[in-house]
Short mmCIF file of C-alpha atoms in Angstrom, two decimals:
data_model
loop_
_atom_site.label_atom_id
_atom_site.label_comp_id
_atom_site.label_asym_id
_atom_site.label_seq_id
_atom_site.Cartn_x
_atom_site.Cartn_y
_atom_site.Cartn_z
CA MET A 80 0.00 0.00 0.00
CA ASN A 81 1.39 3.40 -0.96
CA GLU A 82 2.25 5.76 1.87
CA VAL A 83 0.21 8.94 2.05
CA THR A 84 2.28 11.99 3.00
CA THR A 85 -0.48 14.61 3.38
CA GLY A 86 -3.96 14.78 4.82
CA GLN A 87 -5.58 15.54 1.48
CA GLU A 88 -8.61 13.47 0.47
CA ILE A 89 -9.84 13.06 -3.10
CA LEU A 90 -13.08 11.47 -4.25
CA ILE A 91 -13.57 10.56 -7.89
CA VAL A 92 -17.34 10.39 -8.29
CA THR A 93 -18.52 8.55 -11.38
CA GLY A 94 -21.18 6.05 -12.42
CA MET A 95 -24.19 5.58 -14.64
CA SER A 96 -25.86 8.63 -16.16
CA GLY A 97 -29.04 9.24 -14.21
CA ALA A 98 -27.83 7.45 -11.09
CA GLY A 99 -27.48 10.65 -9.05
CA ARG A 100 -24.05 12.17 -9.66
CA SER A 101 -25.39 15.72 -9.50
CA THR A 102 -27.23 15.07 -6.24
CA VAL A 103 -24.10 13.59 -4.66
CA ALA A 104 -21.99 16.50 -5.96
CA ASN A 105 -24.36 19.09 -4.50
CA THR A 106 -24.43 17.30 -1.14
CA LEU A 107 -20.64 17.03 -0.97
CA GLU A 108 -20.39 20.75 -1.70
CA ASP A 109 -22.79 21.47 1.16
CA LEU A 110 -20.55 19.35 3.40
CA GLY A 111 -17.55 21.52 2.60
CA TRP A 112 -15.90 19.51 -0.15
CA TYR A 113 -14.40 21.40 -3.08
CA VAL A 114 -16.41 19.91 -5.94
CA VAL A 115 -15.59 20.13 -9.64
CA ASP A 116 -18.24 18.72 -11.96
CA ASN A 117 -17.51 17.27 -15.41
CA LEU A 118 -13.78 17.66 -14.90
CA PRO A 119 -11.63 16.00 -17.57
CA LEU A 120 -9.80 13.16 -15.88
CA SER A 121 -6.47 14.51 -17.11
CA MET A 122 -7.08 17.61 -15.00
CA VAL A 123 -7.62 15.80 -11.70
CA LYS A 124 -3.85 15.50 -11.08
CA THR A 125 -3.41 19.19 -11.86
CA LEU A 126 -6.20 20.09 -9.44
CA ALA A 127 -4.63 17.90 -6.74
CA ASP A 128 -1.25 19.61 -7.25
CA MET A 129 -2.89 23.02 -6.89
CA ALA A 130 -4.64 21.90 -3.71
CA ASP A 131 -1.38 20.52 -2.34
CA LYS A 132 0.22 23.94 -2.81
CA SER A 133 -2.68 25.77 -1.19
CA GLY A 134 -1.41 25.14 2.29
CA GLY A 135 -4.34 23.01 3.37
CA ALA A 136 -7.02 25.34 1.98
CA LEU A 137 -8.51 22.51 -0.08
CA PRO A 138 -8.16 19.36 2.05
CA ARG A 139 -11.15 17.58 0.46
CA ILE A 140 -11.68 17.47 -3.28
CA ALA A 141 -14.44 15.70 -5.18
CA ALA A 142 -14.10 15.37 -8.95
CA VAL A 143 -17.25 14.29 -10.79
CA VAL A 144 -16.15 12.36 -13.87
CA ASP A 145 -18.28 11.24 -16.81
CA VAL A 146 -18.25 7.46 -17.14
CA ARG A 147 -18.86 7.34 -20.89
CA GLY A 148 -15.25 7.50 -22.11
CA ARG A 149 -14.09 4.27 -23.68
CA ASP A 150 -10.74 4.24 -21.85
CA LEU A 151 -12.03 5.63 -18.55
CA PHE A 152 -11.18 2.52 -16.54
CA ALA A 153 -7.51 2.52 -17.55
CA ASP A 154 -7.29 6.30 -17.18
CA ILE A 155 -8.78 6.28 -13.68
CA GLN A 156 -6.51 3.44 -12.55
CA GLU A 157 -3.44 5.37 -13.72
CA THR A 158 -4.64 8.62 -12.16
CA VAL A 159 -5.51 6.99 -8.83
CA ASN A 160 -2.16 5.22 -8.63
CA GLU A 161 -0.36 8.53 -9.15
CA LEU A 162 -2.49 10.45 -6.66
CA ARG A 163 -2.20 7.86 -3.89
CA HIS A 164 1.44 8.83 -3.36
CA THR A 165 0.29 12.13 -1.87
CA ALA A 166 -3.39 11.77 -0.96
CA THR A 167 -6.14 9.43 0.15
CA VAL A 168 -8.07 8.65 -3.03
CA ARG A 169 -11.28 6.72 -3.52
CA VAL A 170 -13.50 6.05 -6.51
CA VAL A 171 -17.25 6.25 -5.85
CA PHE A 172 -19.47 4.57 -8.43
CA LEU A 173 -23.19 5.37 -8.55
CA ASP A 174 -25.48 2.80 -10.13
CA ALA A 175 -29.17 2.05 -10.55
CA ALA A 176 -31.26 -0.63 -12.23
CA ASP A 177 -31.95 -0.16 -15.94
CA ASP A 178 -35.71 0.28 -15.48
CA ILE A 179 -35.11 2.95 -12.85
CA LEU A 180 -32.75 4.84 -15.15
CA VAL A 181 -35.31 4.65 -17.96
CA ARG A 182 -38.00 6.03 -15.67
CA ARG A 183 -35.77 8.89 -14.52
CA TYR A 184 -34.87 9.92 -18.06
CA GLU A 185 -38.49 9.76 -19.16
CA SER A 186 -39.58 11.90 -16.22
CA VAL A 187 -37.13 14.71 -17.06
CA ARG A 188 -37.58 14.30 -20.82
CA ARG A 189 -33.87 14.45 -21.53
CA PRO A 190 -31.95 12.11 -23.86
CA HIS A 191 -29.36 9.72 -22.53
CA PRO A 192 -25.83 10.82 -23.57
CA LEU A 193 -25.32 7.59 -25.57
CA GLN A 194 -28.88 7.32 -26.87
CA VAL A 195 -28.16 8.53 -30.39
CA GLU A 196 -25.00 6.41 -30.72
CA ALA A 197 -26.72 3.27 -29.45
CA GLY A 198 -30.05 3.75 -31.20
CA GLY A 199 -32.43 4.22 -28.27
CA LEU A 200 -32.70 5.04 -24.56
CA LEU A 201 -32.45 1.50 -23.21
CA GLU A 202 -29.72 0.65 -25.72
CA GLY A 203 -27.77 3.73 -24.58
CA ILE A 204 -28.01 2.66 -20.94
CA ARG A 205 -26.84 -0.85 -21.81
CA LEU A 206 -23.90 0.48 -23.81
CA GLU A 207 -22.86 2.73 -20.94
CA ARG A 208 -23.14 -0.18 -18.51
CA GLU A 209 -21.00 -2.35 -20.76
CA ARG A 210 -18.29 0.31 -20.90
CA SER A 211 -18.33 0.88 -17.15
CA GLN A 212 -18.61 -2.66 -15.75
CA GLU A 213 -14.88 -3.05 -15.12
CA LEU A 214 -14.70 0.32 -13.39
CA ARG A 215 -17.69 -0.54 -11.22
CA ALA A 216 -16.08 -3.81 -10.14
CA THR A 217 -12.92 -2.07 -8.92
CA SER A 218 -14.43 1.06 -7.34
CA ASP A 219 -13.88 1.63 -3.62
CA VAL A 220 -17.52 2.52 -2.93
CA VAL A 221 -20.52 1.39 -5.00
CA VAL A 222 -23.89 2.99 -4.23
CA ASP A 223 -27.05 1.55 -5.78
CA THR A 224 -29.52 4.45 -5.88
CA SER A 225 -32.44 2.45 -7.30
CA SER A 226 -34.52 2.73 -4.13
CA TYR A 227 -33.53 6.32 -3.32
CA ASN A 228 -35.32 9.55 -4.07
CA VAL A 229 -33.33 12.79 -4.09
CA HIS A 230 -33.76 13.36 -0.36
CA GLN A 231 -32.79 9.81 0.56
CA LEU A 232 -29.66 9.94 -1.61
CA THR A 233 -28.72 13.25 0.01
CA THR A 234 -29.08 11.66 3.44
CA ALA A 235 -27.05 8.60 2.42
CA THR A 236 -24.27 10.81 1.05
CA ARG A 237 -24.17 12.83 4.26
CA GLU A 238 -23.92 9.65 6.30
CA MET A 239 -21.02 8.38 4.20
CA PHE A 240 -18.96 11.54 3.80
CA SER A 241 -19.81 14.06 6.52
CA ALA A 242 -17.40 12.54 9.03
CA GLU A 243 -14.43 11.68 6.85
CA ASP A 244 -12.04 12.96 9.49
CA THR A 245 -13.25 10.27 11.88
CA ALA A 246 -10.75 7.45 12.13
CA GLY A 247 -11.78 3.85 11.74
CA LEU A 248 -14.44 2.03 9.77
CA GLN A 249 -18.00 3.23 9.23
CA LEU A 250 -20.09 0.07 8.89
CA THR A 251 -23.67 -0.07 7.63
CA VAL A 252 -25.63 -3.14 8.71
CA MET A 253 -28.80 -3.53 6.64
CA SER A 254 -31.66 -6.01 6.82
CA PHE A 255 -33.58 -6.82 3.64
CA GLY A 256 -36.04 -9.23 2.06
CA PHE A 257 -34.94 -11.44 -0.81
CA LYS A 258 -38.40 -11.27 -2.37
CA TYR A 259 -37.77 -7.57 -3.03
CA GLY A 260 -34.38 -8.26 -4.61
CA ALA A 261 -30.93 -8.66 -3.10
CA PRO A 262 -28.96 -5.40 -2.70
CA THR A 263 -26.14 -4.93 -5.18
CA ASP A 264 -24.07 -2.30 -3.39
CA VAL A 265 -22.92 -4.23 -0.31
CA ASP A 266 -19.56 -5.73 0.62
CA LEU A 267 -20.85 -8.75 2.55
CA MET A 268 -24.16 -10.62 2.64
CA ALA A 269 -25.64 -13.38 4.79
CA ASP A 270 -28.87 -15.37 4.39
CA MET A 271 -31.04 -16.01 7.47
CA ARG A 272 -33.50 -18.31 5.75
CA PHE A 273 -31.93 -21.27 7.54
CA ILE A 274 -33.75 -20.09 10.69
CA PRO A 275 -37.44 -21.12 11.09
CA ASN A 276 -39.72 -18.29 9.99
CA PRO A 277 -41.75 -16.53 12.73
CA PHE A 278 -44.29 -15.75 10.01
CA TRP A 279 -45.76 -19.20 10.57
CA GLU A 280 -46.32 -18.52 14.26
CA THR A 281 -49.77 -16.90 14.52
CA GLU A 282 -48.92 -14.68 17.49
CA LEU A 283 -45.63 -13.50 15.92
CA ARG A 284 -46.82 -12.92 12.36
CA PRO A 285 -48.00 -9.29 12.87
CA LEU A 286 -44.85 -8.38 14.83
CA THR A 287 -41.39 -7.57 13.48
CA GLY A 288 -37.81 -8.35 14.37
CA VAL A 289 -37.74 -5.19 16.47
CA ASP A 290 -40.22 -6.73 18.94
CA PRO A 291 -38.65 -8.67 21.85
CA ALA A 292 -40.87 -11.69 21.28
CA VAL A 293 -39.65 -12.10 17.69
CA LYS A 294 -36.05 -11.44 18.68
CA ASP A 295 -36.20 -14.10 21.40
CA TYR A 296 -37.81 -16.58 19.02
CA VAL A 297 -35.26 -16.00 16.23
CA LEU A 298 -32.15 -16.01 18.39
CA SER A 299 -33.24 -19.13 20.29
CA ARG A 300 -33.66 -21.29 17.17
CA GLU A 301 -31.10 -24.00 16.58
CA GLY A 302 -27.99 -22.65 14.88
CA ALA A 303 -28.86 -18.95 15.23
CA SER A 304 -26.61 -18.02 18.14
CA GLU A 305 -23.85 -20.29 16.83
CA PHE A 306 -23.99 -18.49 13.48
CA ILE A 307 -23.86 -15.04 15.08
CA ASP A 308 -20.91 -15.97 17.31
CA ALA A 309 -18.98 -17.48 14.40
CA TYR A 310 -19.84 -14.64 12.03
CA VAL A 311 -18.67 -11.94 14.45
CA ALA A 312 -15.45 -13.91 14.98
CA ALA A 313 -14.95 -14.18 11.20
CA LEU A 314 -15.68 -10.49 10.59
CA THR A 315 -13.34 -9.22 13.31
CA PRO A 316 -10.09 -9.73 11.32
CA VAL A 317 -11.84 -8.61 8.12
CA PHE A 318 -12.80 -5.22 9.55
CA ALA A 319 -9.38 -4.82 11.15
CA GLY A 320 -7.86 -5.46 7.72
CA PHE A 321 -10.20 -2.94 6.10
CA GLN A 322 -8.89 -0.30 8.49
CA ARG A 323 -5.27 -1.18 7.77
CA GLU A 324 -5.99 -0.81 4.06
CA ASN A 325 -7.64 2.60 4.66
CA LYS A 326 -11.11 1.39 3.68
CA ARG A 327 -13.41 3.69 5.62
CA HIS A 328 -16.83 2.36 4.61
CA ALA A 329 -18.22 -1.15 4.53
CA SER A 330 -21.70 -2.59 4.26
CA LEU A 331 -23.15 -5.84 5.57
CA ALA A 332 -26.55 -7.07 4.36
CA ILE A 333 -28.61 -9.60 6.32
CA GLY A 334 -31.47 -11.15 4.35
CA CYS A 335 -34.55 -13.27 4.91
CA THR A 336 -37.66 -13.85 2.84
CA GLY A 337 -39.56 -10.60 3.47
CA GLY A 338 -37.16 -8.48 5.52
CA LYS A 339 -39.58 -8.33 8.46
CA HIS A 340 -38.65 -10.90 11.11
CA ARG A 341 -35.42 -12.91 10.92
CA SER A 342 -33.15 -10.49 9.09
CA VAL A 343 -34.25 -7.58 11.29
CA ALA A 344 -33.63 -9.46 14.53
CA VAL A 345 -30.23 -10.80 13.43
CA ALA A 346 -29.12 -7.47 11.91
CA ARG A 347 -29.87 -5.72 15.20
CA GLU A 348 -27.94 -8.32 17.17
CA LEU A 349 -24.98 -8.16 14.79
CA ALA A 350 -24.98 -4.36 14.85
CA ASP A 351 -24.77 -4.39 18.65
CA ARG A 352 -21.95 -6.93 18.62
CA LEU A 353 -19.94 -5.31 15.80
CA ALA A 354 -20.21 -1.86 17.36
CA GLY A 355 -17.94 -3.18 20.08
CA LEU A 356 -15.06 -3.91 17.69
CA PRO A 357 -12.07 -1.52 17.83
CA GLY A 358 -12.39 1.40 15.42
CA VAL A 359 -15.81 0.35 14.07
CA SER A 360 -18.85 2.63 14.16
CA VAL A 361 -22.16 1.08 13.08
CA GLN A 362 -25.29 2.41 11.41
CA LEU A 363 -28.32 0.11 11.30
CA ARG A 364 -30.83 0.24 8.45
CA HIS A 365 -33.90 -1.89 7.69
CA ARG A 366 -34.50 -1.61 3.93
CA ASP A 367 -37.79 -3.47 3.64
CA LEU A 368 -39.29 -3.25 7.12
CA GLY A 369 -42.89 -2.10 6.74
CA ARG A 370 -42.87 -2.65 3.00
CA GLU A 371 -45.39 -5.49 3.16
#
């Protein structure tokens, strides 16, 4: 890992057109980041050099980069490798499902940047996704904005980047229901469907994993406590390694069928346990609770 010699932080914000780059840029600016939108990638190094000579006047820079360039992946890798000698650099990739992107473009009545080249809106989105898949796979932070409106994306951005000067790892533990689709923007995922479902217990069905009765039922089933103990033990060296590698954000998704009982109870228990690890701060989120 390259040694960083200054306290400067640089975010390269990129991703699918329509996934929320402008919203993220505006939020970062409100948080005090120096944001440059649609900056040619070749200028990012120049901007970083200027900031380095500013005497700490620009400690946090966010460069919003268009993902459509054919050689963007190679260019970003080269730029990031150069910048990491003098700054903490991360690539943030914003994504959303194709049908969501279509809906967003239709609502604003604007053409997709690759629509003419590809021969249609959906074709343009697919071409952009094809060109960006390698970059997405290697980005430091991937945010799927499919389920976010503007206000929710603003909140999520604030949670991720408003406390960048805080040491350690910011961990998001999220419960979800597989029947609503597995999340695509998480680092780790576990499936709680091996635990008997409280849904089939008449008195527990209307309750949720937040209720003590459901929690006690879930955690007392065979294998549940053993899994939690073993999983916390397995995650402990992982999160310590993340911190050594300067990875500041991580996400853990806990799933069950509907995201109401088992995943909620286990996510809450894991969040409590993991919050006790050195250098780890935890945020708990229930994606699908109440959705039914």
